[in-house]
Short mmCIF file of C-alpha atoms in Angstrom, two decimals:
data_model
loop_
_atom_site.label_atom_id
_atom_site.label_comp_id
_atom_site.label_asym_id
_atom_site.label_seq_id
_atom_site.Cartn_x
_atom_site.Cartn_y
_atom_site.Cartn_z
CA MET A 236 0.00 0.00 0.00
CA SER A 237 2.98 2.30 0.51
CA HIS A 238 4.35 1.74 -3.00
CA PRO A 239 4.48 4.96 -5.06
CA ALA A 240 2.46 3.40 -7.87
CA VAL A 241 -0.45 2.47 -5.56
CA LYS A 242 -3.24 5.01 -5.16
CA ASN A 243 -5.35 5.35 -2.05
CA ILE A 244 -7.79 2.43 -2.08
CA GLY A 245 -10.45 4.56 -0.39
CA PHE A 246 -10.17 7.12 -3.17
CA THR A 247 -10.33 4.50 -5.93
CA ALA A 248 -13.32 2.85 -4.23
CA ALA A 249 -15.31 6.06 -4.63
CA GLN A 250 -14.47 6.48 -8.31
CA GLU A 251 -16.81 5.58 -11.15
CA GLU A 252 -14.85 2.43 -12.02
CA SER A 253 -14.64 1.25 -8.43
CA TRP A 254 -12.91 -1.94 -7.42
CA LEU A 255 -15.92 -2.65 -5.20
CA GLY A 256 -17.98 -3.55 -8.25
CA SER A 257 -21.75 -3.74 -8.36
CA ILE A 258 -24.54 -6.29 -8.75
CA GLU A 259 -27.05 -5.79 -11.49
CA PRO A 260 -30.69 -6.48 -10.54
CA LEU A 261 -30.92 -9.25 -13.13
CA ASP A 262 -27.89 -11.00 -11.59
CA VAL A 263 -29.27 -11.17 -8.03
CA TYR A 264 -30.53 -14.74 -8.43
CA SER A 265 -27.25 -16.02 -9.85
CA TRP A 266 -25.38 -14.34 -6.98
CA LEU A 267 -27.68 -16.02 -4.47
CA ASP A 268 -27.11 -19.29 -6.29
CA ASN A 269 -23.35 -18.88 -5.99
CA PHE A 270 -23.70 -17.77 -2.37
CA PHE A 271 -25.46 -20.98 -1.36
CA LEU A 272 -23.04 -22.96 -3.50
CA LEU A 273 -19.96 -21.63 -1.70
CA MET A 274 -21.59 -21.75 1.74
CA LEU A 275 -23.28 -25.16 1.69
CA GLY A 276 -20.93 -26.70 -0.83
CA GLY A 277 -18.03 -26.05 1.52
CA ILE A 278 -19.44 -28.38 4.18
CA PRO A 279 -18.92 -31.90 2.69
CA TRP A 280 -15.26 -31.33 1.84
CA GLN A 281 -13.04 -34.27 2.71
CA ALA A 282 -10.35 -31.95 4.11
CA TYR A 283 -12.84 -30.55 6.64
CA PHE A 284 -13.91 -33.99 7.83
CA GLN A 285 -10.27 -35.01 8.18
CA ARG A 286 -9.87 -32.25 10.78
CA VAL A 287 -13.15 -33.10 12.46
CA LEU A 288 -12.42 -36.83 12.73
CA SER A 289 -8.90 -36.13 14.02
CA SER A 290 -10.26 -34.02 16.93
CA SER A 291 -9.85 -35.40 20.42
CA SER A 292 -13.54 -34.97 21.27
CA ALA A 293 -16.86 -33.98 19.73
CA THR A 294 -16.90 -30.74 21.73
CA TYR A 295 -13.47 -29.78 20.43
CA ALA A 296 -14.60 -30.52 16.86
CA GLN A 297 -17.64 -28.25 17.29
CA VAL A 298 -15.58 -25.42 18.79
CA LEU A 299 -12.99 -25.79 16.03
CA SER A 300 -15.70 -25.60 13.37
CA PHE A 301 -17.24 -22.40 14.73
CA LEU A 302 -13.84 -20.77 15.22
CA ALA A 303 -12.90 -21.72 11.66
CA ALA A 304 -16.03 -19.97 10.37
CA PHE A 305 -14.95 -16.69 11.97
CA GLY A 306 -11.38 -17.38 10.90
CA CYS A 307 -12.50 -17.53 7.28
CA LEU A 308 -14.05 -14.08 7.62
CA VAL A 309 -10.85 -12.68 9.14
CA MET A 310 -8.61 -14.31 6.54
CA ALA A 311 -10.73 -12.86 3.76
CA LEU A 312 -9.59 -9.33 4.68
CA PRO A 313 -5.99 -9.70 3.35
CA ALA A 314 -7.36 -11.10 0.09
CA ILE A 315 -9.72 -8.13 -0.26
CA LEU A 316 -6.88 -5.69 0.45
CA ILE A 317 -4.57 -7.32 -2.08
CA GLY A 318 -7.30 -7.22 -4.73
CA ALA A 319 -8.02 -3.55 -3.93
CA ILE A 320 -4.31 -2.72 -4.14
CA GLY A 321 -4.00 -4.46 -7.49
CA ALA A 322 -6.97 -2.53 -8.86
CA SER A 323 -5.60 0.78 -7.49
CA THR A 324 -2.09 0.43 -8.97
CA ASP A 325 -0.70 2.37 -11.93
CA TRP A 326 1.10 -0.61 -13.45
CA ASN A 327 2.89 1.61 -15.95
CA ARG A 328 5.04 2.88 -13.04
CA THR A 329 6.18 -0.65 -12.13
CA MET A 330 8.34 -3.27 -13.78
CA TYR A 331 5.15 -5.09 -14.76
CA GLY A 332 4.21 -2.39 -17.26
CA LEU A 333 1.15 -2.17 -19.44
CA PRO A 334 -1.35 -3.61 -20.14
CA ASP A 335 -2.55 -4.22 -16.60
CA PRO A 336 -3.36 -7.69 -15.20
CA THR A 337 -7.05 -7.38 -16.09
CA ASP A 338 -6.32 -6.72 -19.76
CA ARG A 339 -3.77 -9.55 -19.80
CA LYS A 340 -6.37 -11.88 -18.25
CA GLU A 341 -4.07 -12.41 -15.26
CA ALA A 342 -6.38 -10.99 -12.60
CA ASP A 343 -6.53 -14.36 -10.85
CA MET A 344 -2.74 -14.16 -10.41
CA ILE A 345 -2.89 -10.82 -8.60
CA LEU A 346 -1.37 -12.17 -5.37
CA PRO A 347 2.03 -13.25 -6.81
CA ILE A 348 2.02 -10.18 -9.08
CA VAL A 349 1.56 -7.83 -6.11
CA LEU A 350 4.21 -9.69 -4.11
CA GLN A 351 6.71 -9.55 -6.95
CA TYR A 352 6.25 -5.99 -8.26
CA LEU A 353 4.95 -3.96 -5.30
CA CYS A 354 6.98 -5.38 -2.39
CA PRO A 355 10.66 -5.34 -1.41
CA VAL A 356 12.83 -8.20 -2.62
CA TYR A 357 12.96 -10.04 0.71
CA ILE A 358 9.16 -9.81 1.07
CA SER A 359 8.74 -11.15 -2.46
CA PHE A 360 11.14 -14.00 -1.69
CA PHE A 361 9.39 -15.17 1.46
CA GLY A 362 5.90 -14.39 0.14
CA LEU A 363 6.26 -16.34 -3.10
CA GLY A 364 7.95 -19.17 -1.19
CA ALA A 365 5.03 -19.31 1.25
CA VAL A 366 2.52 -19.35 -1.61
CA SER A 367 4.44 -22.13 -3.39
CA ALA A 368 4.69 -24.19 -0.19
CA ALA A 369 0.97 -23.79 0.49
CA VAL A 370 0.07 -24.79 -3.05
CA MET A 371 2.34 -27.85 -2.98
CA SER A 372 1.03 -28.88 0.44
CA SER A 373 -2.58 -28.67 -0.72
CA ALA A 374 -1.79 -30.44 -4.00
CA ASP A 375 0.03 -33.42 -2.51
CA SER A 376 -2.51 -33.87 0.29
CA SER A 377 -5.36 -33.78 -2.23
CA ILE A 378 -3.67 -36.30 -4.53
CA LEU A 379 -2.79 -38.58 -1.60
CA SER A 380 -6.30 -38.45 -0.13
CA ALA A 381 -7.89 -39.10 -3.54
CA SER A 382 -5.59 -42.08 -4.10
CA SER A 383 -6.21 -43.53 -0.64
CA MET A 384 -9.98 -43.16 -1.00
CA PHE A 385 -9.88 -44.83 -4.42
CA ALA A 386 -7.75 -47.71 -3.14
CA ARG A 387 -9.91 -48.24 -0.07
CA ASN A 388 -13.48 -47.32 -1.05
CA ILE A 389 -13.50 -48.42 -4.68
CA TYR A 390 -10.75 -50.95 -5.34
CA GLN A 391 -10.83 -52.90 -2.07
CA LEU A 392 -14.48 -52.64 -1.06
CA SER A 393 -15.95 -53.03 -4.56
CA PHE A 394 -13.55 -55.28 -6.46
CA ARG A 395 -10.95 -56.90 -4.20
CA GLN A 396 -12.26 -57.44 -0.69
CA ASN A 397 -9.41 -59.84 0.08
CA ALA A 398 -6.66 -57.55 -1.19
CA THR A 399 -3.50 -57.52 0.90
CA ASP A 400 -1.92 -54.43 2.37
CA ARG A 401 0.94 -54.64 -0.11
CA GLU A 402 -1.52 -54.74 -3.01
CA ILE A 403 -3.40 -51.70 -1.66
CA VAL A 404 -0.13 -49.78 -1.34
CA TRP A 405 0.76 -50.50 -4.97
CA VAL A 406 -2.71 -49.41 -6.09
CA MET A 407 -2.21 -46.17 -4.19
CA ARG A 408 1.16 -45.61 -5.86
CA ILE A 409 -0.29 -46.13 -9.32
CA THR A 410 -3.30 -43.89 -8.67
CA ILE A 411 -1.03 -41.19 -7.21
CA PHE A 412 0.85 -41.14 -10.51
CA LEU A 413 -2.38 -41.06 -12.55
CA PHE A 414 -4.04 -38.38 -10.43
CA GLY A 415 -0.85 -36.32 -10.46
CA ALA A 416 -0.68 -36.49 -14.25
CA SER A 417 -4.34 -35.50 -14.49
CA ALA A 418 -3.83 -32.57 -12.13
CA THR A 419 -0.83 -31.41 -14.16
CA ALA A 420 -2.83 -31.57 -17.39
CA MET A 421 -5.67 -29.60 -15.79
CA ALA A 422 -3.24 -26.97 -14.52
CA LEU A 423 -1.70 -26.54 -17.98
CA LEU A 424 -4.96 -26.52 -19.93
CA ALA A 425 -7.28 -24.64 -17.58
CA LYS A 426 -7.76 -20.93 -18.13
CA SER A 427 -8.50 -20.12 -14.49
CA VAL A 428 -7.51 -21.78 -11.22
CA TYR A 429 -10.45 -20.04 -9.60
CA GLY A 430 -12.71 -21.63 -12.20
CA LEU A 431 -11.46 -25.12 -11.29
CA TRP A 432 -12.00 -24.47 -7.59
CA TYR A 433 -15.40 -23.04 -8.29
CA LEU A 434 -16.37 -26.03 -10.42
CA SER A 435 -15.25 -28.54 -7.78
CA SER A 436 -17.34 -26.70 -5.17
CA ASP A 437 -20.17 -26.84 -7.68
CA LEU A 438 -20.06 -30.63 -7.91
CA VAL A 439 -19.73 -31.05 -4.14
CA TYR A 440 -22.74 -28.79 -3.56
CA ILE A 441 -25.00 -30.55 -6.07
CA ILE A 442 -23.96 -34.18 -5.65
CA ILE A 443 -22.48 -34.73 -2.18
CA PHE A 444 -24.31 -32.19 -0.02
CA PRO A 445 -27.81 -33.75 -0.57
CA GLN A 446 -26.36 -37.20 0.15
CA LEU A 447 -24.85 -35.91 3.40
CA LEU A 448 -28.17 -34.41 4.50
CA CYS A 449 -30.03 -37.66 3.80
CA VAL A 450 -27.47 -39.82 5.58
CA LEU A 451 -27.42 -37.69 8.72
CA PHE A 452 -31.00 -36.44 9.07
CA ILE A 453 -33.41 -38.40 6.85
CA LYS A 454 -34.13 -41.89 8.17
CA GLY A 455 -35.15 -44.45 5.61
CA THR A 456 -33.03 -43.26 2.69
CA ASN A 457 -31.14 -46.06 0.98
CA THR A 458 -28.81 -46.85 -1.88
CA TYR A 459 -31.49 -46.75 -4.58
CA GLY A 460 -32.47 -43.20 -3.65
CA ALA A 461 -28.82 -42.14 -3.41
CA ILE A 462 -28.04 -43.41 -6.92
CA ALA A 463 -31.16 -41.80 -8.40
CA GLY A 464 -30.47 -38.48 -6.69
CA TYR A 465 -26.85 -38.57 -7.83
CA LEU A 466 -27.84 -39.13 -11.46
CA PHE A 467 -30.62 -36.53 -11.49
CA GLY A 468 -28.44 -33.86 -9.93
CA LEU A 469 -25.51 -34.59 -12.23
CA VAL A 470 -27.68 -34.51 -15.36
CA LEU A 471 -29.31 -31.21 -14.40
CA ARG A 472 -25.91 -29.70 -13.62
CA ILE A 473 -24.28 -30.76 -16.89
CA THR A 474 -27.25 -29.71 -19.01
CA GLY A 475 -27.09 -26.26 -17.41
CA GLY A 476 -23.74 -25.55 -19.10
CA GLU A 477 -20.42 -24.33 -17.72
CA PRO A 478 -18.64 -21.21 -19.06
CA TYR A 479 -15.28 -22.16 -17.49
CA LEU A 480 -15.23 -25.35 -19.55
CA TYR A 481 -16.85 -23.70 -22.59
CA LEU A 482 -19.75 -26.11 -22.20
CA GLN A 483 -22.94 -24.88 -23.85
CA PRO A 484 -26.18 -25.52 -21.94
CA LEU A 485 -28.75 -28.00 -23.18
CA ILE A 486 -31.51 -26.63 -20.94
CA PHE A 487 -32.06 -22.89 -21.22
CA TYR A 488 -33.55 -21.44 -18.06
CA PRO A 489 -35.22 -17.99 -17.90
CA GLY A 490 -32.81 -15.06 -18.10
CA TYR A 491 -29.96 -16.65 -20.08
CA TYR A 492 -27.68 -14.54 -22.27
CA ALA A 493 -24.56 -14.97 -24.44
CA ASP A 494 -21.18 -13.56 -23.38
CA LYS A 495 -18.42 -12.22 -25.64
CA ASN A 496 -17.25 -15.77 -26.39
CA ASN A 497 -20.78 -16.71 -27.47
CA ILE A 498 -21.17 -18.96 -24.43
CA TYR A 499 -24.63 -18.87 -22.89
CA ILE A 500 -24.73 -17.82 -19.23
CA GLN A 501 -27.60 -18.82 -16.94
CA ARG A 502 -29.04 -16.20 -14.60
CA PHE A 503 -31.54 -18.68 -13.17
CA PRO A 504 -30.30 -20.44 -9.96
CA PHE A 505 -30.19 -23.82 -11.69
CA LYS A 506 -27.42 -25.14 -9.41
CA THR A 507 -29.60 -24.84 -6.35
CA LEU A 508 -32.43 -26.35 -8.39
CA ALA A 509 -30.20 -29.32 -9.25
CA MET A 510 -29.25 -29.71 -5.58
CA LEU A 511 -32.87 -29.66 -4.40
CA THR A 512 -33.86 -32.08 -7.16
CA SER A 513 -31.13 -34.48 -6.08
CA PHE A 514 -32.21 -34.15 -2.44
CA PHE A 515 -35.93 -34.78 -2.97
CA THR A 516 -35.28 -37.51 -5.56
CA ASN A 517 -33.15 -39.33 -3.03
CA ILE A 518 -35.96 -39.22 -0.46
CA ALA A 519 -38.76 -40.13 -2.90
CA ILE A 520 -36.98 -43.08 -4.54
CA SER A 521 -35.75 -44.38 -1.17
CA TYR A 522 -39.20 -44.46 0.38
CA LEU A 523 -40.73 -45.85 -2.80
CA ALA A 524 -38.24 -48.72 -2.86
CA LYS A 525 -38.76 -49.29 0.86
CA TYR A 526 -42.55 -49.47 0.42
CA LEU A 527 -42.40 -51.79 -2.61
CA PHE A 528 -40.11 -54.30 -0.94
CA GLU A 529 -41.68 -54.24 2.52
CA SER A 530 -45.25 -54.48 1.16
CA GLY A 531 -44.35 -57.46 -1.02
CA SER A 532 -45.03 -55.67 -4.32
CA LEU A 533 -41.48 -56.57 -5.35
CA PRO A 534 -39.87 -59.90 -4.46
CA PRO A 535 -36.84 -59.77 -2.15
CA LYS A 536 -34.58 -61.23 -4.83
CA LEU A 537 -34.85 -57.97 -6.79
CA ASP A 538 -33.14 -56.10 -3.96
CA PHE A 539 -29.76 -56.68 -5.60
CA LEU A 540 -28.11 -53.86 -3.61
CA ASP A 541 -29.25 -55.31 -0.24
CA ALA A 542 -30.51 -51.85 0.68
CA VAL A 543 -34.01 -52.70 1.93
CA VAL A 544 -34.49 -56.44 2.43
CA ALA A 545 -32.12 -57.76 5.08
CA ARG A 546 -30.43 -60.96 3.96
CA TYR A 547 -29.09 -62.95 6.85
CA SER A 548 -26.06 -65.17 6.52
CA GLN A 549 -24.67 -67.80 8.90
CA GLU A 550 -22.19 -65.21 10.15
CA ASN A 551 -24.61 -62.45 11.15
CA MET A 552 -27.85 -64.19 12.11
CA ASP A 553 -29.41 -62.70 15.21
CA LYS A 554 -31.29 -64.51 17.95
CA THR A 555 -34.70 -63.91 16.37
CA THR A 556 -33.63 -65.57 13.17
CA LEU A 557 -32.16 -68.52 15.03
CA VAL A 558 -35.44 -69.08 16.85
CA LYS A 559 -37.81 -68.62 13.91
CA SER A 560 -35.78 -70.31 11.19
CA ASP A 561 -36.78 -73.87 10.25
CA ASN A 562 -33.53 -74.56 8.41
CA ILE A 563 -31.26 -74.70 11.44
CA ILE A 564 -29.55 -78.11 11.76
CA LEU A 565 -28.81 -79.03 15.35
CA ASN A 566 -25.43 -80.57 14.66
CA GLU A 567 -24.29 -77.28 13.07
CA LEU A 568 -24.81 -75.36 16.28
CA ALA A 569 -21.66 -74.79 18.27
CA PRO A 570 -21.62 -76.64 21.62
CA VAL A 571 -21.92 -74.42 24.67
CA ASN A 572 -19.38 -75.00 27.41
CA PRO A 573 -20.80 -74.07 30.82
CA ARG A 574 -18.79 -71.58 32.78
CA HIS A 575 -18.86 -72.00 36.58
CA SER A 576 -17.98 -68.76 38.23
CA LEU A 577 -18.89 -70.02 41.73
CA THR A 578 -18.59 -73.52 43.15
CA LEU A 579 -21.29 -75.12 45.18
CA THR A 580 -18.96 -75.20 48.14
CA SER A 581 -18.59 -71.45 48.21
CA THR A 582 -22.32 -71.07 47.68
CA PHE A 583 -23.51 -73.16 50.58
CA THR A 584 -20.61 -72.62 52.96
CA ASN A 585 -20.37 -69.50 55.11
CA LYS A 586 -16.63 -68.97 55.29
CA GLU A 587 -16.97 -66.01 57.63
CA ALA A 588 -18.69 -68.23 60.20
CA PHE A 589 -15.76 -70.64 60.18
CA SER A 590 -13.10 -67.95 60.20
CA ASP A 591 -13.61 -67.15 63.89
CA ILE A 592 -13.72 -70.74 65.05
CA ASP A 593 -10.62 -72.74 65.79
CA SER A 594 -10.06 -75.34 63.15
CA SER A 595 -10.47 -78.51 65.19
CA PRO A 596 -10.18 -82.01 63.65
CA GLU A 597 -13.90 -82.61 64.17
CA LEU A 598 -14.86 -79.45 62.28
CA SER A 599 -12.39 -80.15 59.52
CA SER A 600 -13.73 -83.66 59.00
CA ALA A 601 -17.32 -82.37 59.05
CA GLU A 602 -16.51 -79.76 56.42
CA ASP A 603 -14.79 -82.37 54.24
CA ASN A 604 -17.85 -84.61 54.52
CA LEU A 605 -20.11 -81.67 53.51
CA VAL A 606 -18.02 -80.95 50.47
CA THR A 607 -17.87 -84.61 49.49
CA ASN A 608 -21.61 -85.12 49.88
CA THR A 609 -22.41 -81.93 47.98
CA LYS A 610 -20.25 -82.97 45.05
#
């Protein structure tokens, strides 16, 4: 802010072309759509649940979550200041020169640009190093978590239940290489890092957030409803188009328009619509499947996902099944070995009564006879 090329951000905020920007009345619904996307779509992130599950207690996890919410508001202030500084800079008076970052389509790189051209050398050195370290830390943790989830949740649970630890490790190594190559290709081909982050939040909001709500708060939802909700939400999201990927919409909602690249932009909050459709589809299909199977309208053999009709095996049969089943063979039941925690001697003999009496031969022989007769 003290650089000679930087104007007063309060003065530039009051100018006609203010860095504060403005919201057109027709864009209010799309802004609300994006607001809910970033707010609710930020809940089911795997990185957040890693911190929650690693907490020492549920109370600590709750306190950490609320403190992190206020921490996000506080940490947004430096980002706002850096953006305001970049918009208030006469770049012709710096080594960066003209045209400015906006005209060069480098506005999303304003942080390293400000650090490099508006700060002293030592600040640029440590600042760019910190940014690089943070990016690499986030990248390797994301690739590692994606590989571990693929190896565990997909490869082992779906295809190879008996896979050894060594096999799982090799699957993780291979998927780390594949995911790393994919991430590199996305970084080289994508026009905007912000667009990639925005799109990933988009998918989390539409696909995963309704599933999380149903799992935690809606009893009776099952796998059939989850699959149907997933597909409906994904189809509605893809057919709505995506400007960052130059994907034209197939469904045109009210208020759409074409940008300078002739890509149609939706003003209608279709992302929230896709999320709500996924949510209610999950509930409707789940309860429909539950009713059809429990009422006998569909035979139990059609429950191929084992989501409604409970199929008991010899390993997990409960006591009710053991009693009611007519197919139990007696010689297949495991023999029960009785466990005697107390002997009859200790049950019928008052040791405290004998403790105060001298142990005479007559008493000892009488006690031995009692024990022998009892046995």
